Amino acid sequence: MVDGKSGPTLGLEAIERLRLVVGGSTLGREQEVAAEEDALRVYDRAVAMLAARGRAARDLERQLVRKGEPPELARKAVERLTAQAFLDDAAYARSIELSKSSGAGLAKRRLEQELGRKGVDRAVVADAIDEVFEEEEVDEAAAAEALARKRNQSLGTADAPARRRRLYAFLARRGYSPDVIATAVSKVIKGDPADFERDDAAVD
C-alpha cells in the first residue's frame, strides 16, 4: 500500500533502492516508481521466456526487443539474470553441443554456426565444443560414418552415384568437412574417397 491505496508492484531491490516504506507516500516520485515497475515487468517476462527453454544471453535480449520491450530494459533484465547466474552462455553452449552432437549428429562447424547465430561469443563456443567433444569422446569421422549408414538405408533403390551425392549433401548440411564426408561415404558405398565429388545441388 502506498498513499493509503494499492500501489505499483515492485521488487524488493527496487523498494530498497527507492527507500520506500509500506504505507509511505510516492508523491513526486511517480516517474521513478513507474520506471522500476517497467523494469520488473520486463525482467519477469525474461524469466518466463528463460523458463520455457534455455537461451543465450544475446538471443534472449533480441527476443525481448522483438516482442516490443525497450532495448535498455531488455539489456538490464539480461544483465540481472546473468549476475544471478540464471543466464550462463558457457553452460548453454555445452548443453546444446551435447544434445546436437549426440542427437542430431552435427559437426563442430555446424555447432559453431548455430551458436554464433544465437549470439554466443566465439571463444565461449570454441571452449564448450572442445570440452563436450573431449568429455563425450566424440569422433567426427565415426559419427559421420554412422549417420551415412543410417541415411543410406532410407535411400531405397537409388543407384550408387545418386546415393553418394545424397549422402554427401546430407553430411555437408551437418557441417562435416569434405575429407570426412568422402571417407564416410566411401565406407558405406564402397569406393575410393578421391572419386567422390561434392554435389551441393543434390536433393536430400
GROMACS .gro file of C-alpha atoms in nm:
model
  204
    1MET     CA    1   0.000   0.000   0.000
    2VAL     CA    2   0.121   0.349  -0.085
    3ASP     CA    3  -0.068   0.672  -0.017
    4GLY     CA    4  -0.339   0.463   0.150
    5LYS     CA    5  -0.429   0.263  -0.161
    6SER     CA    6  -0.298  -0.016  -0.378
    7GLY     CA    7   0.031   0.083  -0.534
    8PRO     CA    8   0.253  -0.046  -0.810
    9THR     CA    9   0.417  -0.386  -0.799
   10LEU     CA   10   0.786  -0.351  -0.723
   11GLY     CA   11   1.061  -0.594  -0.636
   12LEU     CA   12   1.242  -0.582  -0.303
   13GLU     CA   13   1.554  -0.440  -0.469
   14ALA     CA   14   1.354  -0.155  -0.621
   15ILE     CA   15   1.181  -0.082  -0.291
   16GLU     CA   16   1.516  -0.064  -0.114
   17ARG     CA   17   1.669   0.140  -0.396
   18LEU     CA   18   1.386   0.394  -0.379
   19ARG     CA   19   1.374   0.372   0.002
   20LEU     CA   20   1.001   0.317   0.004
   21VAL     CA   21   0.808   0.203   0.310
   22VAL     CA   22   0.473   0.031   0.342
   23GLY     CA   23   0.206   0.296   0.361
   24GLY     CA   24   0.455   0.563   0.265
   25SER     CA   25   0.399   0.826   0.003
   26THR     CA   26   0.535   0.817  -0.351
   27LEU     CA   27   0.417   1.169  -0.425
   28GLY     CA   28   0.662   1.340  -0.657
   29ARG     CA   29   0.836   1.012  -0.738
   30GLU     CA   30   0.584   0.872  -0.982
   31GLN     CA   31   0.831   0.858  -1.270
   32GLU     CA   32   1.090   0.671  -1.065
   33VAL     CA   33   0.831   0.421  -0.946
   34ALA     CA   34   0.691   0.373  -1.297
   35ALA     CA   35   1.042   0.312  -1.432
   36GLU     CA   36   1.110   0.047  -1.167
   37GLU     CA   37   0.773  -0.115  -1.238
   38ASP     CA   38   0.854  -0.133  -1.611
   39ALA     CA   39   1.194  -0.283  -1.536
   40LEU     CA   40   1.035  -0.552  -1.317
   41ARG     CA   41   0.777  -0.630  -1.586
   42VAL     CA   42   1.049  -0.685  -1.848
   43TYR     CA   43   1.255  -0.889  -1.602
   44ASP     CA   44   0.957  -1.112  -1.522
   45ARG     CA   45   0.894  -1.163  -1.892
   46ALA     CA   46   1.258  -1.259  -1.943
   47VAL     CA   47   1.234  -1.510  -1.658
   48ALA     CA   48   0.924  -1.665  -1.814
   49MET     CA   49   1.094  -1.694  -2.153
   50LEU     CA   50   1.402  -1.847  -1.995
   51ALA     CA   51   1.187  -2.094  -1.801
   52ALA     CA   52   1.024  -2.208  -2.126
   53ARG     CA   53   1.361  -2.305  -2.274
   54GLY     CA   54   1.730  -2.232  -2.238
   55ARG     CA   55   1.866  -1.934  -2.428
   56ALA     CA   56   2.188  -1.748  -2.486
   57ALA     CA   57   2.204  -1.403  -2.326
   58ARG     CA   58   2.217  -1.214  -2.655
   59ASP     CA   59   1.938  -1.427  -2.801
   60LEU     CA   60   1.712  -1.357  -2.502
   61GLU     CA   61   1.780  -0.985  -2.529
   62ARG     CA   62   1.695  -0.986  -2.901
   63GLN     CA   63   1.373  -1.179  -2.838
   64LEU     CA   64   1.261  -0.933  -2.572
   65VAL     CA   65   1.316  -0.639  -2.805
   66ARG     CA   66   1.140  -0.826  -3.086
   67LYS     CA   67   0.838  -0.864  -2.859
   68GLY     CA   68   0.827  -0.489  -2.813
   69GLU     CA   69   1.023  -0.434  -2.494
   70PRO     CA   70   1.251  -0.126  -2.470
   71PRO     CA   71   1.610  -0.221  -2.565
   72GLU     CA   72   1.756  -0.065  -2.249
   73LEU     CA   73   1.520  -0.256  -2.021
   74ALA     CA   74   1.583  -0.578  -2.213
   75ARG     CA   75   1.957  -0.529  -2.169
   76LYS     CA   76   1.921  -0.463  -1.796
   77ALA     CA   77   1.698  -0.769  -1.749
   78VAL     CA   78   1.957  -0.988  -1.920
   79GLU     CA   79   2.238  -0.836  -1.715
   80ARG     CA   80   2.045  -0.903  -1.395
   81LEU     CA   81   1.975  -1.265  -1.492
   82THR     CA   82   2.341  -1.312  -1.581
   83ALA     CA   83   2.454  -1.167  -1.248
   84GLN     CA   84   2.213  -1.404  -1.072
   85ALA     CA   85   2.363  -1.698  -1.269
   86PHE     CA   86   2.029  -1.778  -1.431
   87LEU     CA   87   2.189  -1.699  -1.767
   88ASP     CA   88   2.519  -1.870  -1.847
   89ASP     CA   89   2.629  -1.878  -2.211
   90ALA     CA   90   2.903  -2.131  -2.145
   91ALA     CA   91   2.664  -2.377  -1.979
   92TYR     CA   92   2.406  -2.315  -2.250
   93ALA     CA   93   2.660  -2.383  -2.524
   94ARG     CA   94   2.770  -2.707  -2.358
   95SER     CA   95   2.411  -2.830  -2.328
   96ILE     CA   96   2.338  -2.750  -2.693
   97GLU     CA   97   2.655  -2.920  -2.810
   98LEU     CA   98   2.589  -3.230  -2.605
   99SER     CA   99   2.237  -3.254  -2.742
  100LYS     CA  100   2.315  -3.174  -3.104
  101SER     CA  101   2.635  -3.373  -3.137
  102SER     CA  102   2.486  -3.688  -2.988
  103GLY     CA  103   2.129  -3.647  -3.109
  104ALA     CA  104   2.138  -3.473  -3.446
  105GLY     CA  105   2.496  -3.573  -3.522
  106LEU     CA  106   2.609  -3.221  -3.602
  107ALA     CA  107   2.976  -3.150  -3.663
  108LYS     CA  108   3.181  -2.884  -3.484
  109ARG     CA  109   3.150  -2.637  -3.771
  110ARG     CA  110   2.770  -2.658  -3.776
  111LEU     CA  111   2.750  -2.624  -3.398
  112GLU     CA  112   2.970  -2.314  -3.414
  113GLN     CA  113   2.739  -2.162  -3.675
  114GLU     CA  114   2.422  -2.235  -3.478
  115LEU     CA  115   2.551  -2.094  -3.151
  116GLY     CA  116   2.702  -1.797  -3.331
  117ARG     CA  117   2.359  -1.710  -3.469
  118LYS     CA  118   2.223  -1.715  -3.114
  119GLY     CA  119   2.481  -1.457  -3.012
  120VAL     CA  120   2.714  -1.676  -2.808
  121ASP     CA  121   3.072  -1.546  -2.804
  122ARG     CA  122   3.307  -1.738  -3.035
  123ALA     CA  123   3.559  -1.809  -2.762
  124VAL     CA  124   3.284  -1.947  -2.537
  125VAL     CA  125   3.158  -2.164  -2.824
  126ALA     CA  126   3.504  -2.299  -2.903
  127ASP     CA  127   3.576  -2.387  -2.539
  128ALA     CA  128   3.237  -2.551  -2.494
  129ILE     CA  129   3.271  -2.758  -2.811
  130ASP     CA  130   3.618  -2.880  -2.716
  131GLU     CA  131   3.500  -2.966  -2.366
  132VAL     CA  132   3.194  -3.162  -2.480
  133PHE     CA  133   3.374  -3.345  -2.759
  134GLU     CA  134   3.653  -3.443  -2.520
  135GLU     CA  135   3.424  -3.550  -2.236
  136GLU     CA  136   3.193  -3.747  -2.465
  137GLU     CA  137   3.485  -3.878  -2.672
  138VAL     CA  138   3.310  -3.768  -2.990
  139ASP     CA  139   3.482  -3.896  -3.305
  140GLU     CA  140   3.359  -3.692  -3.601
  141ALA     CA  141   3.474  -3.948  -3.854
  142ALA     CA  142   3.291  -4.229  -3.676
  143ALA     CA  143   2.984  -4.012  -3.625
  144ALA     CA  144   2.974  -3.919  -3.994
  145GLU     CA  145   3.003  -4.283  -4.097
  146ALA     CA  146   2.723  -4.387  -3.859
  147LEU     CA  147   2.497  -4.113  -3.994
  148ALA     CA  148   2.577  -4.209  -4.352
  149ARG     CA  149   2.497  -4.576  -4.287
  150LYS     CA  150   2.166  -4.490  -4.126
  151ARG     CA  151   2.073  -4.246  -4.401
  152ASN     CA  152   2.174  -4.490  -4.673
  153GLN     CA  153   1.911  -4.735  -4.551
  154SER     CA  154   1.638  -4.485  -4.638
  155LEU     CA  155   1.755  -4.419  -4.995
  156GLY     CA  156   1.577  -4.721  -5.133
  157THR     CA  157   1.665  -4.836  -5.484
  158ALA     CA  158   1.865  -4.529  -5.586
  159ASP     CA  159   2.181  -4.624  -5.774
  160ALA     CA  160   2.526  -4.587  -5.617
  161PRO     CA  161   2.615  -4.248  -5.774
  162ALA     CA  162   2.282  -4.099  -5.664
  163ARG     CA  163   2.322  -4.234  -5.311
  164ARG     CA  164   2.675  -4.094  -5.291
  165ARG     CA  165   2.554  -3.749  -5.392
  166ARG     CA  166   2.267  -3.755  -5.144
  167LEU     CA  167   2.482  -3.880  -4.860
  168TYR     CA  168   2.742  -3.615  -4.937
  169ALA     CA  169   2.480  -3.338  -4.930
  170PHE     CA  170   2.324  -3.482  -4.613
  171LEU     CA  171   2.654  -3.480  -4.423
  172ALA     CA  172   2.760  -3.143  -4.564
  173ARG     CA  173   2.446  -2.983  -4.421
  174ARG     CA  174   2.551  -3.111  -4.080
  175GLY     CA  175   2.883  -2.934  -4.106
  176TYR     CA  176   3.123  -3.218  -4.181
  177SER     CA  177   3.435  -3.140  -4.383
  178PRO     CA  178   3.478  -3.270  -4.740
  179ASP     CA  179   3.751  -3.515  -4.633
  180VAL     CA  180   3.545  -3.661  -4.350
  181ILE     CA  181   3.240  -3.690  -4.577
  182ALA     CA  182   3.433  -3.857  -4.859
  183THR     CA  183   3.582  -4.115  -4.623
  184ALA     CA  184   3.248  -4.189  -4.457
  185VAL     CA  185   3.064  -4.227  -4.787
  186SER     CA  186   3.339  -4.449  -4.928
  187LYS     CA  187   3.296  -4.687  -4.634
  188VAL     CA  188   2.920  -4.702  -4.675
  189ILE     CA  189   2.924  -4.726  -5.054
  190LYS     CA  190   3.248  -4.897  -5.141
  191GLY     CA  191   3.485  -4.689  -5.345
  192ASP     CA  192   3.783  -4.455  -5.339
  193PRO     CA  193   3.717  -4.131  -5.143
  194ALA     CA  194   3.905  -3.942  -5.416
  195ASP     CA  195   3.631  -4.038  -5.660
  196PHE     CA  196   3.360  -3.859  -5.465
  197GLU     CA  197   3.283  -3.501  -5.559
  198ARG     CA  198   3.054  -3.259  -5.387
  199ASP     CA  199   2.711  -3.211  -5.533
  200ASP     CA  200   2.565  -2.921  -5.337
  201ALA     CA  201   2.259  -2.927  -5.557
  202ALA     CA  202   2.173  -3.282  -5.460
  203VAL     CA  203   1.826  -3.324  -5.317
  204ASP     CA  204   1.810  -3.489  -4.976
   0.00000   0.00000   0.00000
